[in-house]
Amino acid sequence: MQFYLAPLEGITGHVFREAYDRIFHDIDKYFTPFLSANDHLNNKTTRELGIAEGQDAPGLLQAPLVPQILGNEADRVVRLAEEIRDLTNPAEINLNFGCPSGTVTGKNRGSGIFKDLIAMDDLLDRLFAGFQSSPSLQGVKISLKTRIGWSDEKEWEQIVRIYADYPFSEIIIHPRVRADQYKGACRTEAFAYAREHLQVPLCYNGDIRSVEDYMELCKLFPGLDRVMIGRGIVADPLLVSRLSALPDLVFGDEEIPPAERKKRHDFVRALEEGYLSSMQCEEHAVMRMKEFWLYFGNSFPGYERAKKAIKKAATLSEYRLACAQIPW
């Protein structure tokens, strides 16, 4: 099984990726949170592409980093892809047809593209033609992260027919319509339909938060060979390690071996160091770490005892004292 880290805006950015990659070696592909095709690259976006200040090439991760682009105008997407190619030379560019945010969909971007499927088809036609005609984009693969429609699952059949006309290298499917946001059960029948009607590699994304979720998914889709996980990894940094250990998993939530506990502790410290270095302001770094504890606190035994202290911490020393209450 291949494991991808989902691009979560404001969460799995470069600090998270680099800290995770330093401690764990179980991700097969990383993705940047979306880069807007309406903008040119700047210091912030080049940092998301893995290039630190003073560098002229991306730092090395254990796995490839795929830039994700959000846009609904082919020429702008191609232009930004060319800028990225000149800077980091990626083998793949990923298109975002999945973001459900109102500020994005209101401009017919992200999953807002599904409001007009004729325009979506035209965008893809122009985009693939633009990649083929661009000297700097020769050989660059185009992959896609998508939802299954705007407001009705019935839209998916027409969307799949459109996708089938284009040579995507891979399609990552979050089987919800935009109207679902992140609520309710994933519409797994839509993923099954895509498996029957699309001839490209398909990756499943959505609600993989535990070993049990993963095992149910594998039973539902025999032969599935790639999954994308976002909030499940943020909430439990050891999740992919456990999934990778199947079927020989010998430890459960209550009996994690000391070596695995140490990795979890080292990851949190690496994340802290990354934010201190990136933000150059202790207060901002502490605020960001407190946000992360809202996600992954419950995967740490003893967190409830330290929860109030972490929440109240206003300085780095107070934050570290609060964390010291957790039996790592």
PDB file of C-alpha atoms in Angstrom, residues 21-136:
ATOM      1  CA  ASP A  21       9.658  13.266   7.471  1.00  0.00           C
ATOM      2  CA  ARG A  22      12.559  13.651   9.879  1.00  0.00           C
ATOM      3  CA  ILE A  23      11.045  11.194  12.364  1.00  0.00           C
ATOM      4  CA  PHE A  24       8.978   8.816  10.250  1.00  0.00           C
ATOM      5  CA  HIS A  25       9.769   7.227   6.894  1.00  0.00           C
ATOM      6  CA  ASP A  26       6.376   5.842   5.941  1.00  0.00           C
ATOM      7  CA  ILE A  27       4.925   8.405   3.497  1.00  0.00           C
ATOM      8  CA  ASP A  28       5.212   7.669  -0.228  1.00  0.00           C
ATOM      9  CA  LYS A  29       4.136  11.088  -1.473  1.00  0.00           C
ATOM     10  CA  TYR A  30       3.642  14.535   0.051  1.00  0.00           C
ATOM     11  CA  PHE A  31       1.432  17.277  -1.415  1.00  0.00           C
ATOM     12  CA  THR A  32       1.602  21.020  -0.849  1.00  0.00           C
ATOM     13  CA  PRO A  33      -1.544  22.827   0.264  1.00  0.00           C
ATOM     14  CA  PHE A  34      -2.916  24.468  -2.872  1.00  0.00           C
ATOM     15  CA  LEU A  35      -1.048  27.262  -4.626  1.00  0.00           C
ATOM     16  CA  SER A  36      -3.368  29.736  -6.337  1.00  0.00           C
ATOM     17  CA  ALA A  37      -2.967  30.007 -10.105  1.00  0.00           C
ATOM     18  CA  ASN A  38      -4.000  33.652  -9.762  1.00  0.00           C
ATOM     19  CA  ASP A  39      -0.724  34.428  -7.985  1.00  0.00           C
ATOM     20  CA  HIS A  40       2.956  34.315  -8.817  1.00  0.00           C
ATOM     21  CA  LEU A  41       5.377  32.500  -6.549  1.00  0.00           C
ATOM     22  CA  ASN A  42       6.609  34.494  -3.562  1.00  0.00           C
ATOM     23  CA  ASN A  43       8.657  33.834  -0.435  1.00  0.00           C
ATOM     24  CA  LYS A  44       5.755  32.100   1.294  1.00  0.00           C
ATOM     25  CA  THR A  45       4.873  29.810  -1.604  1.00  0.00           C
ATOM     26  CA  THR A  46       8.470  28.940  -2.419  1.00  0.00           C
ATOM     27  CA  ARG A  47       8.872  27.883   1.210  1.00  0.00           C
ATOM     28  CA  GLU A  48       5.876  25.576   0.758  1.00  0.00           C
ATOM     29  CA  LEU A  49       7.715  24.099  -2.217  1.00  0.00           C
ATOM     30  CA  GLY A  50      10.531  23.127   0.119  1.00  0.00           C
ATOM     31  CA  ILE A  51      12.929  26.004  -0.533  1.00  0.00           C
ATOM     32  CA  ALA A  52      14.138  27.738   2.609  1.00  0.00           C
ATOM     33  CA  GLU A  53      15.437  31.296   2.720  1.00  0.00           C
ATOM     34  CA  GLY A  54      18.919  31.476   1.240  1.00  0.00           C
ATOM     35  CA  GLN A  55      18.507  28.244  -0.696  1.00  0.00           C
ATOM     36  CA  ASP A  56      18.132  27.943  -4.451  1.00  0.00           C
ATOM     37  CA  ALA A  57      16.912  24.332  -4.458  1.00  0.00           C
ATOM     38  CA  PRO A  58      14.372  22.396  -2.405  1.00  0.00           C
ATOM     39  CA  GLY A  59      15.430  20.543   0.705  1.00  0.00           C
ATOM     40  CA  LEU A  60      15.288  16.787   0.512  1.00  0.00           C
ATOM     41  CA  LEU A  61      12.331  14.793   1.841  1.00  0.00           C
ATOM     42  CA  GLN A  62      12.305  11.007   1.926  1.00  0.00           C
ATOM     43  CA  ALA A  63       9.407  11.027  -0.577  1.00  0.00           C
ATOM     44  CA  PRO A  64       8.440  13.243  -3.535  1.00  0.00           C
ATOM     45  CA  LEU A  65       6.706  16.558  -2.871  1.00  0.00           C
ATOM     46  CA  VAL A  66       3.907  17.233  -5.365  1.00  0.00           C
ATOM     47  CA  PRO A  67       2.818  20.866  -5.879  1.00  0.00           C
ATOM     48  CA  GLN A  68      -0.955  21.297  -5.929  1.00  0.00           C
ATOM     49  CA  ILE A  69      -2.476  24.103  -8.010  1.00  0.00           C
ATOM     50  CA  LEU A  70      -5.919  25.673  -7.594  1.00  0.00           C
ATOM     51  CA  GLY A  71      -7.351  27.498 -10.585  1.00  0.00           C
ATOM     52  CA  ASN A  72     -10.029  27.573 -13.272  1.00  0.00           C
ATOM     53  CA  GLU A  73      -8.139  29.330 -16.067  1.00  0.00           C
ATOM     54  CA  ALA A  74      -5.870  27.045 -18.053  1.00  0.00           C
ATOM     55  CA  ASP A  75      -3.339  29.693 -19.060  1.00  0.00           C
ATOM     56  CA  ARG A  76      -2.848  30.753 -15.429  1.00  0.00           C
ATOM     57  CA  VAL A  77      -2.460  27.139 -14.271  1.00  0.00           C
ATOM     58  CA  VAL A  78       0.108  26.495 -17.028  1.00  0.00           C
ATOM     59  CA  ARG A  79       1.999  29.697 -16.170  1.00  0.00           C
ATOM     60  CA  LEU A  80       2.251  28.793 -12.487  1.00  0.00           C
ATOM     61  CA  ALA A  81       3.227  25.211 -13.358  1.00  0.00           C
ATOM     62  CA  GLU A  82       6.042  26.610 -15.498  1.00  0.00           C
ATOM     63  CA  GLU A  83       7.261  28.788 -12.620  1.00  0.00           C
ATOM     64  CA  ILE A  84       7.223  25.783 -10.297  1.00  0.00           C
ATOM     65  CA  ARG A  85       8.961  23.575 -12.859  1.00  0.00           C
ATOM     66  CA  ASP A  86      11.755  26.121 -13.302  1.00  0.00           C
ATOM     67  CA  LEU A  87      12.214  26.327  -9.542  1.00  0.00           C
ATOM     68  CA  THR A  88      11.847  22.759  -8.247  1.00  0.00           C
ATOM     69  CA  ASN A  89      11.572  20.504 -11.317  1.00  0.00           C
ATOM     70  CA  PRO A  90       8.686  18.339 -10.023  1.00  0.00           C
ATOM     71  CA  ALA A  91       7.710  15.184 -11.906  1.00  0.00           C
ATOM     72  CA  GLU A  92       4.032  15.807 -11.205  1.00  0.00           C
ATOM     73  CA  ILE A  93       1.553  18.666 -10.786  1.00  0.00           C
ATOM     74  CA  ASN A  94      -1.699  18.037  -8.927  1.00  0.00           C
ATOM     75  CA  LEU A  95      -4.948  19.887  -9.699  1.00  0.00           C
ATOM     76  CA  ASN A  96      -7.331  20.794  -6.883  1.00  0.00           C
ATOM     77  CA  PHE A  97     -10.978  20.062  -7.782  1.00  0.00           C
ATOM     78  CA  GLY A  98     -11.853  19.294  -4.192  1.00  0.00           C
ATOM     79  CA  CYS A  99     -11.657  22.330  -1.889  1.00  0.00           C
ATOM     80  CA  PRO A 100     -15.171  23.031  -0.490  1.00  0.00           C
ATOM     81  CA  SER A 101     -14.402  26.445   1.051  1.00  0.00           C
ATOM     82  CA  GLY A 102     -16.955  29.094   0.136  1.00  0.00           C
ATOM     83  CA  THR A 103     -14.249  31.663  -0.651  1.00  0.00           C
ATOM     84  CA  VAL A 104     -12.833  29.214  -3.196  1.00  0.00           C
ATOM     85  CA  THR A 105     -16.023  27.757  -4.680  1.00  0.00           C
ATOM     86  CA  GLY A 106     -17.588  31.203  -4.967  1.00  0.00           C
ATOM     87  CA  LYS A 107     -15.016  31.876  -7.700  1.00  0.00           C
ATOM     88  CA  ASN A 108     -15.779  28.508  -9.380  1.00  0.00           C
ATOM     89  CA  ARG A 109     -12.508  27.027  -8.224  1.00  0.00           C
ATOM     90  CA  GLY A 110     -11.863  23.873  -6.199  1.00  0.00           C
ATOM     91  CA  SER A 111     -15.094  21.877  -6.057  1.00  0.00           C
ATOM     92  CA  GLY A 112     -16.833  24.974  -7.419  1.00  0.00           C
ATOM     93  CA  ILE A 113     -15.680  23.759 -10.844  1.00  0.00           C
ATOM     94  CA  PHE A 114     -18.569  21.265 -10.772  1.00  0.00           C
ATOM     95  CA  LYS A 115     -21.162  24.021 -11.086  1.00  0.00           C
ATOM     96  CA  ASP A 116     -20.449  24.074 -14.839  1.00  0.00           C
ATOM     97  CA  LEU A 117     -19.224  20.744 -16.220  1.00  0.00           C
ATOM     98  CA  ILE A 118     -18.953  22.103 -19.777  1.00  0.00           C
ATOM     99  CA  ALA A 119     -16.531  24.745 -18.490  1.00  0.00           C
ATOM    100  CA  MET A 120     -14.663  22.051 -16.538  1.00  0.00           C
ATOM    101  CA  ASP A 121     -14.243  19.945 -19.668  1.00  0.00           C
ATOM    102  CA  ASP A 122     -13.010  22.989 -21.596  1.00  0.00           C
ATOM    103  CA  LEU A 123     -10.548  23.813 -18.803  1.00  0.00           C
ATOM    104  CA  LEU A 124      -9.082  20.314 -18.889  1.00  0.00           C
ATOM    105  CA  ASP A 125      -8.838  20.349 -22.680  1.00  0.00           C
ATOM    106  CA  ARG A 126      -6.958  23.651 -22.662  1.00  0.00           C
ATOM    107  CA  LEU A 127      -4.821  22.648 -19.718  1.00  0.00           C
ATOM    108  CA  PHE A 128      -3.555  19.382 -21.184  1.00  0.00           C
ATOM    109  CA  ALA A 129      -2.922  21.139 -24.493  1.00  0.00           C
ATOM    110  CA  GLY A 130      -1.006  23.856 -22.637  1.00  0.00           C
ATOM    111  CA  PHE A 131       1.203  21.326 -20.877  1.00  0.00           C
ATOM    112  CA  GLN A 132       1.910  19.541 -24.156  1.00  0.00           C
ATOM    113  CA  SER A 133       2.883  22.767 -25.945  1.00  0.00           C
ATOM    114  CA  SER A 134       5.020  24.192 -23.129  1.00  0.00           C
ATOM    115  CA  PRO A 135       8.745  23.362 -23.565  1.00  0.00           C
ATOM    116  CA  SER A 136       9.362  23.492 -19.804  1.00  0.00           C
TER     117      SER A 136
END
